[in-house]
Coordinates of C-alpha atoms and ligand atoms in Angstrom, one line a residue:
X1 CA -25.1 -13.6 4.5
X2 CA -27.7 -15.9 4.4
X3 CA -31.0 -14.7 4.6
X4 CA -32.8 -14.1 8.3
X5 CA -34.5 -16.5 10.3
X6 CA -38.8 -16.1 9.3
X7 CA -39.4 -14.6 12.4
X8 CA -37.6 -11.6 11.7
X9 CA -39.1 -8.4 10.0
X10 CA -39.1 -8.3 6.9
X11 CA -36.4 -6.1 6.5
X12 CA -35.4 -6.0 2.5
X13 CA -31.8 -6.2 2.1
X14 CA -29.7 -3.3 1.6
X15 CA -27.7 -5.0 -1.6
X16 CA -28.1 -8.1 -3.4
X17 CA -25.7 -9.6 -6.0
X18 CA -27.7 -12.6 -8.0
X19 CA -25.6 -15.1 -10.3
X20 CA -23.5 -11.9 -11.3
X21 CA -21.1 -11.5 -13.6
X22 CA -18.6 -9.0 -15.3
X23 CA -16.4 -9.0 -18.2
X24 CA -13.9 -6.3 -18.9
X25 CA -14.2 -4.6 -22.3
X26 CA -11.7 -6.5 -24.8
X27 CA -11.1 -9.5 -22.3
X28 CA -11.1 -13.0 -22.8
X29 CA -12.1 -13.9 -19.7
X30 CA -15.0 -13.1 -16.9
X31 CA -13.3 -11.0 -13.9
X32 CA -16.7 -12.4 -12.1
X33 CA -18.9 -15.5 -12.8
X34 CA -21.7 -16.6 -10.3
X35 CA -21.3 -14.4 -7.6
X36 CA -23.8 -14.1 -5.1
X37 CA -23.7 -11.5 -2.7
X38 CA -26.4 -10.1 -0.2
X39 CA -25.8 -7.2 2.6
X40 CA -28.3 -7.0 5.1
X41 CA -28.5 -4.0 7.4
X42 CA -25.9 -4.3 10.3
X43 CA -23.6 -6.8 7.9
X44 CA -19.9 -6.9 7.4
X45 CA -18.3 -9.5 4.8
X46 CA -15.2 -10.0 4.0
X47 CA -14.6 -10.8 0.5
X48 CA -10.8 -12.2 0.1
X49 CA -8.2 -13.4 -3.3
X50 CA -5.3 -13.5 -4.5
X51 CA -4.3 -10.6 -6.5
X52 CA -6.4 -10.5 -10.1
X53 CA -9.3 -12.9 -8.5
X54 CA -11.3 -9.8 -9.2
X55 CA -11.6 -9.0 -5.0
X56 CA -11.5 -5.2 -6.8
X57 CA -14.1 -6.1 -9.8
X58 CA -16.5 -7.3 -7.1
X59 CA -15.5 -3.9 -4.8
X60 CA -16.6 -1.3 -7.7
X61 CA -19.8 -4.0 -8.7
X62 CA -21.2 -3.4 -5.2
X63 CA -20.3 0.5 -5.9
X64 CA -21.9 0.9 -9.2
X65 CA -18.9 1.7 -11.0
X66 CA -18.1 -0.6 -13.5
X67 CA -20.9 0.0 -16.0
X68 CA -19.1 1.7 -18.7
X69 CA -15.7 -0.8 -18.2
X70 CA -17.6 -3.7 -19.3
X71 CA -20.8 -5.9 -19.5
X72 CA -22.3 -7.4 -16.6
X73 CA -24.9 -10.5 -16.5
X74 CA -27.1 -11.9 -13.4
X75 CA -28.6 -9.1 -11.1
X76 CA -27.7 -6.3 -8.6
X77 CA -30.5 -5.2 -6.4
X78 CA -30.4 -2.2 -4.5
X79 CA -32.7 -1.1 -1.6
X80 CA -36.0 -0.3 -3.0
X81 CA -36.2 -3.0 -5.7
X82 CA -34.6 -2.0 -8.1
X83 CA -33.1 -4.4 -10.5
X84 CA -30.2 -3.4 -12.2
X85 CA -28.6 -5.6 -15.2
X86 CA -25.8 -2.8 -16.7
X87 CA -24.7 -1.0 -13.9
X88 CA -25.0 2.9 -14.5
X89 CA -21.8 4.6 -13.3
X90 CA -21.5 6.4 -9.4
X91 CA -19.9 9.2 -9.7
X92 CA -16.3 8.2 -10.1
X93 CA -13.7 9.8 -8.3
X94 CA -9.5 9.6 -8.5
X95 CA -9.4 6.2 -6.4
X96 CA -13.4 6.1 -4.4
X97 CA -17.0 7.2 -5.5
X98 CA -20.1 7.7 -4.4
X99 CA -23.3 6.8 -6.2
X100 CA -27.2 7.9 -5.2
X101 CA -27.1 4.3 -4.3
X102 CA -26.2 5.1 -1.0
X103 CA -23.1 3.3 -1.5
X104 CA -19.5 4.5 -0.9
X105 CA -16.4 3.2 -2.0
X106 CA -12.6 3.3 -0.8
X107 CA -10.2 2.6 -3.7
X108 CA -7.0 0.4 -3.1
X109 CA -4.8 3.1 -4.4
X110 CA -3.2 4.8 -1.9
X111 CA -2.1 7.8 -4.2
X112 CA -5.3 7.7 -6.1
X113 CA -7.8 8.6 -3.3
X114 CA -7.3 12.1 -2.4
X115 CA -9.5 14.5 -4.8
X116 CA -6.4 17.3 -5.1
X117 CA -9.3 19.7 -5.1
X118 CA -9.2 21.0 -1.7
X119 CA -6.3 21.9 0.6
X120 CA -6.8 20.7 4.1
X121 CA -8.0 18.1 6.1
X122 CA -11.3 19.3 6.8
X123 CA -11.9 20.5 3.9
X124 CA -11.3 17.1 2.2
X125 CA -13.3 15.0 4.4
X126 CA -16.6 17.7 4.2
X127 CA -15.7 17.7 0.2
X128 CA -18.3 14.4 -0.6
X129 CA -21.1 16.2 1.3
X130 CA -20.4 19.6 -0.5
X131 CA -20.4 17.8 -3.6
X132 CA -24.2 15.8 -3.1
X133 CA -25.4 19.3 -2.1
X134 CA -25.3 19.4 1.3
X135 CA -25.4 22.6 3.2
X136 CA -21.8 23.7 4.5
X137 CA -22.4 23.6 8.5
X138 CA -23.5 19.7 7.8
X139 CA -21.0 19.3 5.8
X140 CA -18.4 20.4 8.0
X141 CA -20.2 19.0 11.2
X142 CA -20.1 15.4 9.5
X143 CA -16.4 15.8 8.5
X144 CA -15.6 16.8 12.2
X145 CA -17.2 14.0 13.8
X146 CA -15.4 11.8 11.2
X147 CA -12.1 12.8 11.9
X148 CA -12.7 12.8 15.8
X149 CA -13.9 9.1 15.0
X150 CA -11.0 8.2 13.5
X151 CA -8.6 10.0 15.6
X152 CA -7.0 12.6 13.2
X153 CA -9.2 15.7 14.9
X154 CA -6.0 17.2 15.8
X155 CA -4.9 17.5 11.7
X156 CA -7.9 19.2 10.7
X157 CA -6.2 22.3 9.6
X158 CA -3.2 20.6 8.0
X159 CA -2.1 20.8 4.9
X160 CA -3.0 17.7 2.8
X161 CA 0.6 18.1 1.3
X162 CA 2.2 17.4 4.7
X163 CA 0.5 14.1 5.6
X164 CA 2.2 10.8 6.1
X165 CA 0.8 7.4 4.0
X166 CA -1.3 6.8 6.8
X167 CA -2.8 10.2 7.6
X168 CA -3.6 10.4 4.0
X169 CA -6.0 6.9 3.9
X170 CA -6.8 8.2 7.1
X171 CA -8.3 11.5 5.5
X172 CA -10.0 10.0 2.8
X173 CA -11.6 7.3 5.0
X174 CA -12.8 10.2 6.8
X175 CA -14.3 11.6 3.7
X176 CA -16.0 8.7 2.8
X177 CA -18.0 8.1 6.1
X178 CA -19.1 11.6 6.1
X179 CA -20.9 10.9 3.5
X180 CA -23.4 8.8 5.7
X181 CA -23.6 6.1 2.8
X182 CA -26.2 2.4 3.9
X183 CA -23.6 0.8 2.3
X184 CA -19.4 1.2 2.8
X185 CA -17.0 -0.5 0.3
X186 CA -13.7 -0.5 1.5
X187 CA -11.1 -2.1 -0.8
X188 CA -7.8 -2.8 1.3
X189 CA -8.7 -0.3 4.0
X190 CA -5.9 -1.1 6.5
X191 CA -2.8 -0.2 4.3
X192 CA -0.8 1.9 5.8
X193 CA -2.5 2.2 9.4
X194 CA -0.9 1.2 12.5
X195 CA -2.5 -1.0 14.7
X196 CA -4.1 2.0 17.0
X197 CA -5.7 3.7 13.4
X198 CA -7.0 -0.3 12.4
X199 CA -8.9 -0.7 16.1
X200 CA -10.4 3.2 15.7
X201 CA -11.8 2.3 12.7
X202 CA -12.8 -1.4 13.0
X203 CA -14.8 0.5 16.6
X204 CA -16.4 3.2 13.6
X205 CA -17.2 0.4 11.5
X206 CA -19.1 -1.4 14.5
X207 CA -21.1 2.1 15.2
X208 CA -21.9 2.1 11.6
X209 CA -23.0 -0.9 11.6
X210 CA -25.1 -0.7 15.0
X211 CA -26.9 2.3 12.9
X212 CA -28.0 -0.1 9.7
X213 CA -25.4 0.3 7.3
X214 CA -23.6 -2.9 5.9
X215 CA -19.7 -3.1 5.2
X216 CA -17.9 -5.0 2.0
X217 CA -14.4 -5.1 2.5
X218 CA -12.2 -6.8 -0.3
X219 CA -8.7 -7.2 -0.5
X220 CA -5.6 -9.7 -0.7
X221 CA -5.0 -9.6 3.3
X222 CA -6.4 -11.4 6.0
X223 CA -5.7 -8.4 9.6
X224 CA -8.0 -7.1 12.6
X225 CA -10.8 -5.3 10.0
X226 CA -11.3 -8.2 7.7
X227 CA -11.5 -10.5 11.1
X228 CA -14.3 -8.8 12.8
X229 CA -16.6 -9.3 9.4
X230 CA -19.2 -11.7 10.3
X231 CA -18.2 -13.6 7.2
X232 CA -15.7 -14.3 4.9
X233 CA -16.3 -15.1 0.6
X234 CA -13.2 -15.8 -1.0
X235 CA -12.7 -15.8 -4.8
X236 CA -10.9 -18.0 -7.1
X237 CA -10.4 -16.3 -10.9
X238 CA -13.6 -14.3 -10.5
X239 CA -15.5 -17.1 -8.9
X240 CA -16.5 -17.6 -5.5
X241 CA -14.9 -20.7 -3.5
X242 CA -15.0 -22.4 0.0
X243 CA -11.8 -22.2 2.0
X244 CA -11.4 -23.2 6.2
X245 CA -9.7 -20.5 8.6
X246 CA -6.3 -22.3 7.9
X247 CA -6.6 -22.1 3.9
X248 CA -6.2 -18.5 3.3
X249 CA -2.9 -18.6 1.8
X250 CA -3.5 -21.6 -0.5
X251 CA -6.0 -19.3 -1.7
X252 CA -3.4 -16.6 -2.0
X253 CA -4.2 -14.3 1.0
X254 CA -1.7 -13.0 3.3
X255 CA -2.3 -13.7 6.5
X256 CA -1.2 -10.5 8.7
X257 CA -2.8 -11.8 12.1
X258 CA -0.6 -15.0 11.2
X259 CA 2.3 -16.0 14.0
X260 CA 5.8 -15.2 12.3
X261 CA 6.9 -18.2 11.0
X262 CA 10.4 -19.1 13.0
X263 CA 13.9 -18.7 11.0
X264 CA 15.1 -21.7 10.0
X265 CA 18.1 -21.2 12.2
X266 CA 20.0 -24.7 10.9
X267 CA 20.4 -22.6 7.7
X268 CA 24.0 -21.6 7.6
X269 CA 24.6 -17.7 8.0
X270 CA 24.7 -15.8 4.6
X271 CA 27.7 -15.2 3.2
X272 CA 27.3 -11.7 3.3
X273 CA 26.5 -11.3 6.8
X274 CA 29.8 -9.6 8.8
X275 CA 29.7 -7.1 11.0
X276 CA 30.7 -4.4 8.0
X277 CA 28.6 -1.2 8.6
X278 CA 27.3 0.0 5.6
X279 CA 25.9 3.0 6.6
X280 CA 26.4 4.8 10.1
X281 CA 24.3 7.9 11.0
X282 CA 25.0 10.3 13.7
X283 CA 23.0 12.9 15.3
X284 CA 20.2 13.0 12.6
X285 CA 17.2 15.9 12.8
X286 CA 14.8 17.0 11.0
X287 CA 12.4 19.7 11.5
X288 CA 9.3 19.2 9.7
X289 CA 6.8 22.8 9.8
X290 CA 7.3 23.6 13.7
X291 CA 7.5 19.5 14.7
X292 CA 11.0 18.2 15.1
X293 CA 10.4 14.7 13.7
X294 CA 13.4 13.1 14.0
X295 CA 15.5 13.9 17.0
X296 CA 19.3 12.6 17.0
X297 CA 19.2 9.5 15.5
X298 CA 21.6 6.9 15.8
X299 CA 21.7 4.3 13.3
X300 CA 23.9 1.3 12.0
X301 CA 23.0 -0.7 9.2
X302 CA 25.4 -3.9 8.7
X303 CA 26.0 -5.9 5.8
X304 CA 23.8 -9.1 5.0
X305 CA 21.5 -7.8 7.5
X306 CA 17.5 -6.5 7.3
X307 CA 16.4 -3.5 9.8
X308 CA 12.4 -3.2 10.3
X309 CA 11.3 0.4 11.4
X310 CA 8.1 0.5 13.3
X311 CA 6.0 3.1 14.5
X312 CA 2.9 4.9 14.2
X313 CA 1.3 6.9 11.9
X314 CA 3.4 10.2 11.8
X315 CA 5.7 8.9 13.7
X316 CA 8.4 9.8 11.2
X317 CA 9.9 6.8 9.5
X318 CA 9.0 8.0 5.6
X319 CA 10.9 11.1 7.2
X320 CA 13.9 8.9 8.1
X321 CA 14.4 7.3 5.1
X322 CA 13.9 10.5 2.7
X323 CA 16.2 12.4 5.0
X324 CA 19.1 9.4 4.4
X325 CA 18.1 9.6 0.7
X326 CA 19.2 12.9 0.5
X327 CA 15.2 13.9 0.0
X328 CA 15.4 16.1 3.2
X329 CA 17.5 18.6 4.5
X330 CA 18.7 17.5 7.8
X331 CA 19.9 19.9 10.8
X332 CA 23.7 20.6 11.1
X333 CA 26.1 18.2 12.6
X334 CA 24.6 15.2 11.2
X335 CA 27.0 12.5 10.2
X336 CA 26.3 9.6 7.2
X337 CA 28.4 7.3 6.8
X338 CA 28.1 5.1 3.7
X339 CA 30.0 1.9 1.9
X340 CA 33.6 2.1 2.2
X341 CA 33.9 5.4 5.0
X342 CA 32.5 7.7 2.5
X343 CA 31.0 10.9 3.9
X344 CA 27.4 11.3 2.4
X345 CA 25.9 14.1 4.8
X346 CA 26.8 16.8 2.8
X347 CA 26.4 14.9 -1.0
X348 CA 23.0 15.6 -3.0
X349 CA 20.8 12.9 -3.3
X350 CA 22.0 11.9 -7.1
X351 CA 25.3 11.3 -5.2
X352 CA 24.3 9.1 -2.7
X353 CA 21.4 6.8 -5.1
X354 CA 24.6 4.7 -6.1
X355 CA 25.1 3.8 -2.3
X356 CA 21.9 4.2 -0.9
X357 CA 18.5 3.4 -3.4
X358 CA 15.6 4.6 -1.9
X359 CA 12.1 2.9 -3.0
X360 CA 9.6 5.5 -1.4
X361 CA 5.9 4.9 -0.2
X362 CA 4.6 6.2 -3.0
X363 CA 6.0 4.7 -6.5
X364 CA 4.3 7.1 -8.8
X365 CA 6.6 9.1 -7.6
X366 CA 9.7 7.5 -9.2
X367 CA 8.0 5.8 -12.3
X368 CA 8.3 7.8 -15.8
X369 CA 8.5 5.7 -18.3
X370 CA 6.3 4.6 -20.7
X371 CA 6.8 1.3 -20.2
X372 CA 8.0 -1.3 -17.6
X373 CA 10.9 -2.6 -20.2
X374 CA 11.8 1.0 -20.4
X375 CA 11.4 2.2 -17.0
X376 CA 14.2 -0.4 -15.9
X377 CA 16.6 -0.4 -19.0
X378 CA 16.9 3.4 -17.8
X379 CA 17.7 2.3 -14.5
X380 CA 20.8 0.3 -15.5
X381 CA 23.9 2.2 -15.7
X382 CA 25.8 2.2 -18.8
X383 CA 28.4 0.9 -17.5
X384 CA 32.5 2.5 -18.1
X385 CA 33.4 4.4 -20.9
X386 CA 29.5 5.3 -21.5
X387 CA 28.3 6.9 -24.1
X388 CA 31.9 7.4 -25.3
X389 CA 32.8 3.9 -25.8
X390 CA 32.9 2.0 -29.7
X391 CA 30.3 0.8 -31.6
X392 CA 30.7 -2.5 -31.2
X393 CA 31.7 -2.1 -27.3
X394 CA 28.7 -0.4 -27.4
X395 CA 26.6 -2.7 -28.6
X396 CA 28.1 -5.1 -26.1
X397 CA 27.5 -3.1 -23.1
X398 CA 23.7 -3.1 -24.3
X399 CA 22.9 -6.5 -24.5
X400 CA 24.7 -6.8 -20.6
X401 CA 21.9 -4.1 -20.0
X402 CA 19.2 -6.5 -21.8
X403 CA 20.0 -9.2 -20.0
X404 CA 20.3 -7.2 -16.7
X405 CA 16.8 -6.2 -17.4
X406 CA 15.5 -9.2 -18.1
X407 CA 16.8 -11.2 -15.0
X408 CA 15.3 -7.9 -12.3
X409 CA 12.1 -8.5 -14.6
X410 CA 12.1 -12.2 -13.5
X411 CA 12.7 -11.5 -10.5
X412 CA 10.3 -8.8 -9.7
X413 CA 7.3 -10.9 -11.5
X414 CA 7.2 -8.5 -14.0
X415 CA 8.3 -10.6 -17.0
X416 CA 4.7 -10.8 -18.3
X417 CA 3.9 -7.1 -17.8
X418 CA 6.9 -5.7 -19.7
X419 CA 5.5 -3.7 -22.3
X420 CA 2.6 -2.4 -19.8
X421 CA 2.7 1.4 -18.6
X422 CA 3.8 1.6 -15.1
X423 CA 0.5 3.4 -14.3
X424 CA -1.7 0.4 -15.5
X425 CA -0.3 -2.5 -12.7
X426 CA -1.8 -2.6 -9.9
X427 CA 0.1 -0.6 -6.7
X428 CA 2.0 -3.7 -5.3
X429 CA 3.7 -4.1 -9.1
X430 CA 4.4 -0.9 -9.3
X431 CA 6.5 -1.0 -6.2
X432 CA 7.8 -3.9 -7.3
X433 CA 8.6 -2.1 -10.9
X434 CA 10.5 0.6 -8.7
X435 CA 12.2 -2.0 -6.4
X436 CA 13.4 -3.9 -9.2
X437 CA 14.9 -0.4 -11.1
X438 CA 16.6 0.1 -7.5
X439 CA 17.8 -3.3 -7.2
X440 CA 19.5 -2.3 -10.7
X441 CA 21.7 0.4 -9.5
X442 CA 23.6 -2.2 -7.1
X443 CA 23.4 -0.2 -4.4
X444 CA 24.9 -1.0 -1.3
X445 CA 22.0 -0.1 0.9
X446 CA 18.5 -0.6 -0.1
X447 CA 15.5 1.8 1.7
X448 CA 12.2 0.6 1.6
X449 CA 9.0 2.6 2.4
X450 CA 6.0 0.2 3.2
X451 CA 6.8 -2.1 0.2
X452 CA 3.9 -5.2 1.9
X453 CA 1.1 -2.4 1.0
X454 CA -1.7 -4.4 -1.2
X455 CA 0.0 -7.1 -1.2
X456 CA -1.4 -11.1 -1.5
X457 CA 0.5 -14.1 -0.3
X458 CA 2.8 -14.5 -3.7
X459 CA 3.5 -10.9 -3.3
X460 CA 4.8 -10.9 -0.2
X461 CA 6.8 -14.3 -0.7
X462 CA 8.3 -12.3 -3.4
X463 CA 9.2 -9.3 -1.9
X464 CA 10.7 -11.4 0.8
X465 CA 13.0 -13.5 -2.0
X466 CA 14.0 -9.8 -3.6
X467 CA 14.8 -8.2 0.2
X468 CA 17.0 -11.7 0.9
X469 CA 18.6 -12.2 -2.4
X470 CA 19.7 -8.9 -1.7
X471 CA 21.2 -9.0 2.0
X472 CA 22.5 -12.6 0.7
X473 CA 24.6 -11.0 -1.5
X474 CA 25.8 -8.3 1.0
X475 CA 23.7 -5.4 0.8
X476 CA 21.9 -3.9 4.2
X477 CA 17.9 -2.9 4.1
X478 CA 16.3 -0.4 6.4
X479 CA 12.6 -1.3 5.8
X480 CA 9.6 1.0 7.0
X481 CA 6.6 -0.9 7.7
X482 CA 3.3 -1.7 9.7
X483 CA 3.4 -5.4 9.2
X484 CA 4.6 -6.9 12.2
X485 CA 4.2 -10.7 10.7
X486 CA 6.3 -9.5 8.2
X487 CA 8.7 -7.7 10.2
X488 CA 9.4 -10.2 12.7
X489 CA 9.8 -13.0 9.4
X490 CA 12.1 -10.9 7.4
X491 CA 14.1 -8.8 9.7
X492 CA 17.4 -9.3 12.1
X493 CA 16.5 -6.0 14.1
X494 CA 14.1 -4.4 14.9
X495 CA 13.8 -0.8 15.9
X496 CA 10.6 1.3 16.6
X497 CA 10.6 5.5 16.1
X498 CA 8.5 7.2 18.7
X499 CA 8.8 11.1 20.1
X500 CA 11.6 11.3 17.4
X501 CA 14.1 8.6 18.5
X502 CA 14.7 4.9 17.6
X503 CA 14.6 2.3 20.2
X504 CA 15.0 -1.4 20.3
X505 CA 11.5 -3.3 19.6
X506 CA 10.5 -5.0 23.4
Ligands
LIG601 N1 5.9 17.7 3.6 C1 5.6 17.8 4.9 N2 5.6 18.9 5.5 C2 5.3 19.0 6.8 N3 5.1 18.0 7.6 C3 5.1 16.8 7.1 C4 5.4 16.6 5.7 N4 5.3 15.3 5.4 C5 5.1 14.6 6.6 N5 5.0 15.5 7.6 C6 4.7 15.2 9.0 O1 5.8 14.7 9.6 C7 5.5 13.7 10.5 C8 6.2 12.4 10.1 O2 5.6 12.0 8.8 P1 6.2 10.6 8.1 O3 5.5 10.6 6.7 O4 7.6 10.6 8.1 O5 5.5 9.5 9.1 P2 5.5 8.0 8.9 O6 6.0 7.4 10.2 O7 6.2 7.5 7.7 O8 3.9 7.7 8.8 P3 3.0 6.6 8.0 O9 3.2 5.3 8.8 O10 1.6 7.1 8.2 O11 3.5 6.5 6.6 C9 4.0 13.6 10.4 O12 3.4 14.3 11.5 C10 3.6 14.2 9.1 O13 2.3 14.7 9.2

């Protein structure tokens, strides 16, 4: 922000970024060069990049937690004067910290920013008080007033175990701003909210702000949060760069807010698009605890075609897609109907991955090798005759695996990252590591769990060339999600879950 007008107090800035820079330990390359930064109180900026233009780097900078990553060059100047070259680390947590700066930080990892040292709710969000010292009753008055802020009162006694994707960032948003920090440093905040969870907090944000704190929100996505920021930096490989409202995706940000770019309906329809129903479901329930999440669903998924399911936060749809997977027991009478008329209601979910591959919301779930190259070789059947067959069929049937590999790599963007652990790529590549090792299995039915989360413009052009170069060829997607740019780009139906039913999208 520049710097206020001379007839304004002389209020000192709340965080200043001079000519900074950061290079990670054993890299060729800055991840930051000539950034200037400066939060004044009452501030929100937005800064915005394609994935790897160091949107995160500049996220933990502002936090104070890169110090022992790396070294840094220019300044960073925190309330009070002082001038820090070297950042000294802020207490680092799983995916968030919080320094004696005064500064608080969100991580972009949605299964990284939980502690997994408490058990519920409330106990989570008072957690970052209890941890600076705070007395209990504050702790636990400032986590209550979070969570009413944010409009998740009502799951203060639940189980962190039994949240959705949402409720969870939910939770640990919650923590964060009980901490009181000046400063809140949100990296990708609005994954996995729905549009009533964004608004609640973008109005938190605003009453933070109205007190004197200053907000730094980074990511690869352009929504409502980043577009109420008085200003928007963008950067380029590390360094910072101009860019007009109508530039974000030549700068590789998705643009959520974005009108859904029409069909080109002169295309002729895909070869795989008949009316074949690959899947049926009948009378689907599931009780989750004492809430009946799903109630009778009724579902048909047709070949060549993608379904988008909407719906709030809780609203079920992780539960729909587990239950189909086989992840879930369902209630009795429930019909599922895969590929060809076979029965799958009653099959175990090992049974029913060759029909129907599930890529859940979280991908560390389903990633265990040591290595990209290795998690999807393991994913490619071995084909007839298996481990019985000859030596040199053998040897045959693995270079068909080789090559499969190496053509889902390509695909998935993951050529350059084959001999990286799962765990090191960033979340969108790791869904895209588990999408791939699904995409492997030739199933005939592909379930997607929020695979836009984290995502930058190349990333989502890519997940949509994966999703349509696999309906092309005759396969049927159910995709969950809260991005209704995406949604309305990608899908041929569109079907919303509320009060445990699916209905049409109006
Ligand atoms: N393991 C569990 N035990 C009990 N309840 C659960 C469990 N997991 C989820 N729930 C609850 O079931 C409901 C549906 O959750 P689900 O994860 O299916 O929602 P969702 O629509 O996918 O949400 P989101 O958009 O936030 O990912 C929510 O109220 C959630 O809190």
């Amino acid at each position: 922000m520049p710097d206020p007008a001379p007839s304004s107090p002389p209020v000192p800035p709340l965080i200043r970024l001079t000519d900074f820079g950061f290079s990670y330990r054993g890299a060729e390359t800055p991840a930051l060069e000539s950034v200037d930064l400066t939060l004044w109180p009452g501030d929100a900026v937005a800064v915005l990049g394609r994935q790897g233009a160091g949107t995160s780097t500049l996220a933990r900078a502002v936090a104070g937690l890169l110090g022992e990553h790396g070294r840094s060059t220019g300044a960073r100047e925190l309330r009070g004067g002082a001038v820090l070259g070297a950042l000294p680390c802020a207490t680092p947590g799983a995916g968030g910290g919080h320094g004696q700066s005064g500064v608080g930080m969100l991580g972009d990892d949605p299964e990284a920013q939980l502690t997994g040292l408490t058990r519920t709710v409330r106990e989570e969000a008072a957690l970052p008080g209890r941890l600076l010292g705070l007395p209990l009753h504050q702790c636990l008055h400032r986590a209550d007033s979070s969570l009413q802020a944010l409009g998740i009162a009502a799951l203060a006694e639940r189980a962190l175990a039994t949240l959705s994707g949402g409720e969870r960032q939910l939770t640990a948003l919650a923590g964060l701003l009980s901490l009181r920090p000046r400063v809140l440093v949100l990296d990708q905040p609005s994954q996995a909210l729905d549009a009533g969870a964004r608004r609640r907090l973008a109005r938190s944000l605003r009453e933070f702000r109205d007190a004197g704190g200053a907000v730094l929100l980074t990511g690869h996505q352009h929504d409502d949060l980043t577009a109420a920021c008085d200003e928007a930096l963008f950067l380029d490989q590390g360094r910072p760069c101009m860019a007009g409202p109508g530039e974000l995706e030549q700068h590789g940000v998705w643009d959520a807010r974005r009108a859904p770019v029409p069909r080109d309906e002169s295309q002729p329809a895909t070869p795989g698009r008949v009316q074949t129903a690959l899947l049926s479901v009948r009378k689907l329930s599931v009780q989750r605890e004492t809430t009946r999440v799903l109630d009778h669903i009724e579902l048909d998924l047709r070949a060549g075609e993608v379904t988008a399911l909407l719906g709030a936060n809780g609203s079920g749809k992780s539960t729909l897609l587990s239950a189909l997977a086989g992840l879930l027991p369902a209630e009795h009478g429930v019909r599922i109907t895969g590929p060809g008329g076979v029965e799958l209601a009653e099959e175990p979910a090992h049974r029913r991955a060759g029909h129907l591959a599930w890529v859940g919301q979280d991908p560390g779930d389903q990633l265990s090798a040591s290595t990209v190259w290795a998690e999807l070789l393991r994913a490619v059947p071995l084909g007839t005759g298996g481990r019985r067959l000859r030596r040199e069929d053998r040897a045959r049937a693995q270079s068909q695996r080789v090559l499969e590999v190496e053509k889902a790599m390509r695909a998935a963007g993951l050529s350059a990252q084959a001999e990286e652990h799962p765990y090191d790529l960033v979340p969108a590549q790791r869904k895209d590591c588990v999408i791939a090792s699904a995409l492997l299995l030739k199933p005939a039915v592909l379930l997607l769990d929020e695979p836009t989360l984290g995502r930058d413009a190349a990333g989502m052009h890519r997940l949509s060339s994966l999703v349509r170069g696999f309906t092309t060829a005759g396969g049927a997607v159910l995709v969950a999600t809260h991005d209704q740019r995406w949604a309305a780009e990608i899908s041929d139906h569109q079907l919303v879950l509320r009060s445990g039913r699916l209905q049409p999208d109006t």
